[in-house]
C-alpha positions in Angstrom: -0.3 -0.2 -0.1 1.6 3.3 -1.4 2.0 6.1 2.0 1.5 8.4 -0.7 -0.9 8.5 -3.9 -1.4 11.8 -6.0 -4.3 11.4 -8.5 -4.9 14.0 -11.6 -3.7 16.8 -9.6 -4.5 20.2 -11.8 -3.5 23.7 -10.8 -3.8 27.1 -12.5 -3.0 30.6 -11.3 -5.5 32.9 -13.3 -5.3 31.6 -16.9 -1.9 30.1 -16.4 -1.8 26.2 -16.2 1.3 25.2 -13.9 0.0 21.5 -13.1 -1.9 19.2 -15.9 -2.5 16.3 -14.2 0.5 15.2 -12.2 -0.3 11.3 -10.9 2.4 9.6 -9.0 2.4 7.1 -5.9 5.4 6.8 -2.9 6.0 3.6 -0.7 7.1 3.7 2.7 11.0 4.8 2.7 11.2 5.8 -0.6 12.8 8.8 -2.2 11.4 10.5 -4.7 13.9 13.0 -6.6 11.9 15.5 -8.6 13.6 17.6 -11.1 13.2 19.7 -14.0 13.6 23.5 -15.7 13.0 26.0 -13.1 9.0 27.1 -14.1 8.0 23.4 -14.4 5.5 23.2 -11.4 7.9 21.6 -9.0 7.4 23.9 -6.1 3.7 24.4 -6.6 3.0 20.7 -6.4 5.3 20.2 -3.1 2.9 23.5 -2.1 -0.2 21.4 -2.8 1.0 18.6 -1.0 1.8 20.9 2.1 -2.1 21.9 1.5 -0.3 25.8 1.2 -1.8 25.8 -1.9 -5.2 24.3 -2.8 -5.2 21.8 -6.0 -8.3 22.8 -8.4 -8.5 18.8 -9.6 -7.6 15.7 -8.0 -7.0 13.6 -4.8 -4.0 13.0 -2.5 -4.6 9.9 -0.1 -2.5 9.1 2.4 -1.8 5.7 3.6 -5.0 4.9 1.6 -6.9 7.8 3.2 -7.9 10.6 1.1 -6.9 13.7 2.4 -8.0 15.7 -0.3 -10.2 16.1 -2.9 -11.4 18.8 -5.2 -14.5 17.7 -5.5 -15.4 16.9 -1.8 -15.4 20.2 0.5 -15.8 18.1 3.6 -11.8 17.5 2.6 -11.0 21.2 2.7 -12.3 22.6 5.7 -9.4 25.1 7.2 -9.9 23.0 10.7 -9.4 19.8 8.5 -6.6 21.0 6.6 -4.6 21.9 9.7 -4.9 18.3 10.9 -3.9 17.3 7.1 -0.9 19.1 7.1 0.6 17.1 9.8 1.1 14.2 7.5 4.0 16.1 5.6 7.0 18.0 6.6 8.5 21.0 4.5 11.9 22.2 4.5 12.1 25.4 2.1 14.5 26.8 0.4 15.1 29.9 2.5 15.1 28.0 6.0 12.0 29.9 7.5 13.2 29.9 11.3 11.8 32.3 13.4 15.1 34.8 14.2 13.8 35.5 17.7 14.0 32.1 18.6 17.2 30.0 19.4 17.7 26.9 17.1 16.0 24.3 20.3 13.0 26.7 20.7 12.6 27.0 16.6 12.3 22.9 16.7 10.1 22.8 19.7 7.5 25.4 18.8 5.3 23.8 16.7 4.9 20.6 19.0 4.2 23.1 22.0 1.5 25.0 20.0 0.1 21.4 19.6 0.2 20.6 23.2 -2.1 23.4 24.2 -4.8 21.4 22.7 -4.3 18.1 24.9 -7.1 17.9 27.2 -4.2 17.4 29.8 -2.3 19.9 29.4 -2.5 22.3 32.0 -2.2 19.7 34.3 0.8 18.5 32.9 2.3 21.4 31.5 5.8 21.1 32.8 6.2 17.3 32.0 4.6 17.5 28.3 7.1 20.8 27.8 10.3 18.6 29.3 9.2 15.7 26.9 9.1 18.0 24.2 12.1 19.6 25.0 13.9 16.6 25.1 12.7 15.2 21.3 14.2 18.7 20.0 17.7 18.0 21.6 17.7 14.4 20.6 16.8 15.7 17.1 19.2 18.4 17.1 21.9 16.1 17.6 20.7 13.8 14.8 21.6 16.7 12.6 24.9 17.6 14.3 23.9 20.4 16.3 24.4 19.5 19.6 26.7 22.6 20.4 24.4 25.1 18.9 21.2 24.6 20.4 21.5 27.5 22.3 21.9 29.9 19.5 20.0 32.6 17.4 19.4 32.1 13.6 21.6 34.8 12.9 24.4 33.1 14.6 24.1 29.8 12.3 25.9 29.2 8.9 23.1 28.8 6.4 24.1 25.2 6.3 23.6 25.2 10.1 20.3 26.7 9.8 19.1 24.2 7.0 19.8 21.4 9.5 17.7 23.0 12.1 14.6 23.4 9.5 15.2 19.6 9.2 15.0 19.1 12.7 11.9 21.4 12.7 10.2 19.2 10.0 11.2 16.2 11.6 10.0 17.0 15.0 6.0 16.2 14.6 6.7 12.5 13.0 5.5 13.4 9.4 4.7 10.5 7.1 6.2 12.3 4.3 9.1 14.7 4.6 9.2 17.2 1.6 12.3 19.6 0.7 12.2 22.2 -1.8 15.8 22.6 -3.0 17.4 22.5 0.2 20.5 23.4 -0.9 19.6 26.1 -3.3 20.2 29.3 -0.8 23.8 28.1 0.4 27.0 28.4 -0.7 28.4 25.6 -2.4 31.0 24.7 0.7 27.9 24.3 2.9 25.9 22.0 0.6 27.7 19.0 1.2 26.5 19.2 4.9 23.0 19.4 4.3 23.1 16.2 1.5 24.4 14.5 3.9 22.0 14.9 6.8 19.4 13.8 4.2 21.3 11.1 2.8 21.5 9.4 6.8 17.5 9.9 6.3 17.3 7.9 3.3 19.4 5.4 5.1 17.0 5.3 8.2 14.1 4.7 5.7 12.4 7.9 5.8 9.9 8.8 3.1 10.9 11.6 1.0 10.1 14.2 -1.9 13.2 16.5 -2.7 12.9 18.7 -5.2 16.3 19.3 -6.5 18.9 20.4 -8.9 21.2 18.4 -7.7 21.1 15.9 -10.4 24.5 13.4 -8.6 22.6 13.4 -5.6 19.1 12.4 -7.0 21.3 9.4 -8.8 22.5 8.7 -5.7 19.9 9.0 -3.2 16.9 8.5 -4.5 14.8 5.3 -5.4 12.6 7.2 -7.9 12.6 10.2 -10.3 10.2 12.3 -12.0 11.0 14.8 -14.5 8.8 17.3 -14.7 8.1 19.9 -17.6 5.6 22.5 -18.2 3.2 21.0 -15.8 3.7 17.6 -16.6 5.4 14.2 -15.6 7.6 13.7 -19.0 9.9 10.8 -17.7 9.1 8.6 -14.1 11.4 5.7 -13.0 14.4 4.1 -11.4 17.4 6.8 -11.4 19.4 4.3 -13.4 16.7 4.4 -16.2 15.9 8.0 -16.1 19.5 9.2 -15.7 21.0 6.2 -17.7 18.6 5.6 -20.7 15.9 8.6 -20.7 13.1 7.8 -23.3 11.9 11.5 -23.8 13.6 14.1 -26.3 12.9 16.6 -23.1 14.8 14.7 -20.4 17.7 14.2 -22.7 18.3 18.0 -23.3 17.7 18.2 -19.7 19.8 16.1 -18.3 22.8 17.5 -20.6 22.3 20.8 -19.8 22.4 20.2 -15.9 24.5 17.1 -15.7 26.7 17.9 -18.5 26.2 14.4 -20.0 
């Protein structure tokens, strides 16, 4: 059973069709790399998965449950959407950390807000906060930031900030972790430390969807690759097939440009 299934997702802005019937599925522990030129719809697709945009058509299923159906208004109430966002963690290009909070507080914040909705929060507030803090510390250790927990974003390098963002996305235990070009805002010398964290997550069987222009990284880490062009999936398959023997001319031209093949 797929952990994620996307059926016929369409999205337009004014009169511009950005997504034109996207279909794919992802098994638990798989890593999907989405590649394609700028403007091909990759980021819009991620934003639809995380309900930052509402698809005009189609369905999104997680663990065989329909969590969004463009034809069913019951799946689109804001209260429902808030819950459904918890299935996905999203790491943005530009970190989006809260500058007024330390690294540890940035990781804790979302879980603290959710905890306040628990019936036992007032009674067990101190213990709940202690547990959330411990979990945040473990997550920051897992991304190599055990000595940076009490620093603020402006005191961290870009690579360190992005690793905090990864820990924050993991804090709510999402079913699928999404990355939107996670190294595009980094200097080349900092790119490797973020990619190494993602490699470790892949080894730990974390289900991930990664929009990337890092072709070698996609070859090495992804279990499945999608090439998007002009809002459609032009090619889909294992990395060895998409990179080694692309079927479409548009895919070949893209790979020649970005990979130097």
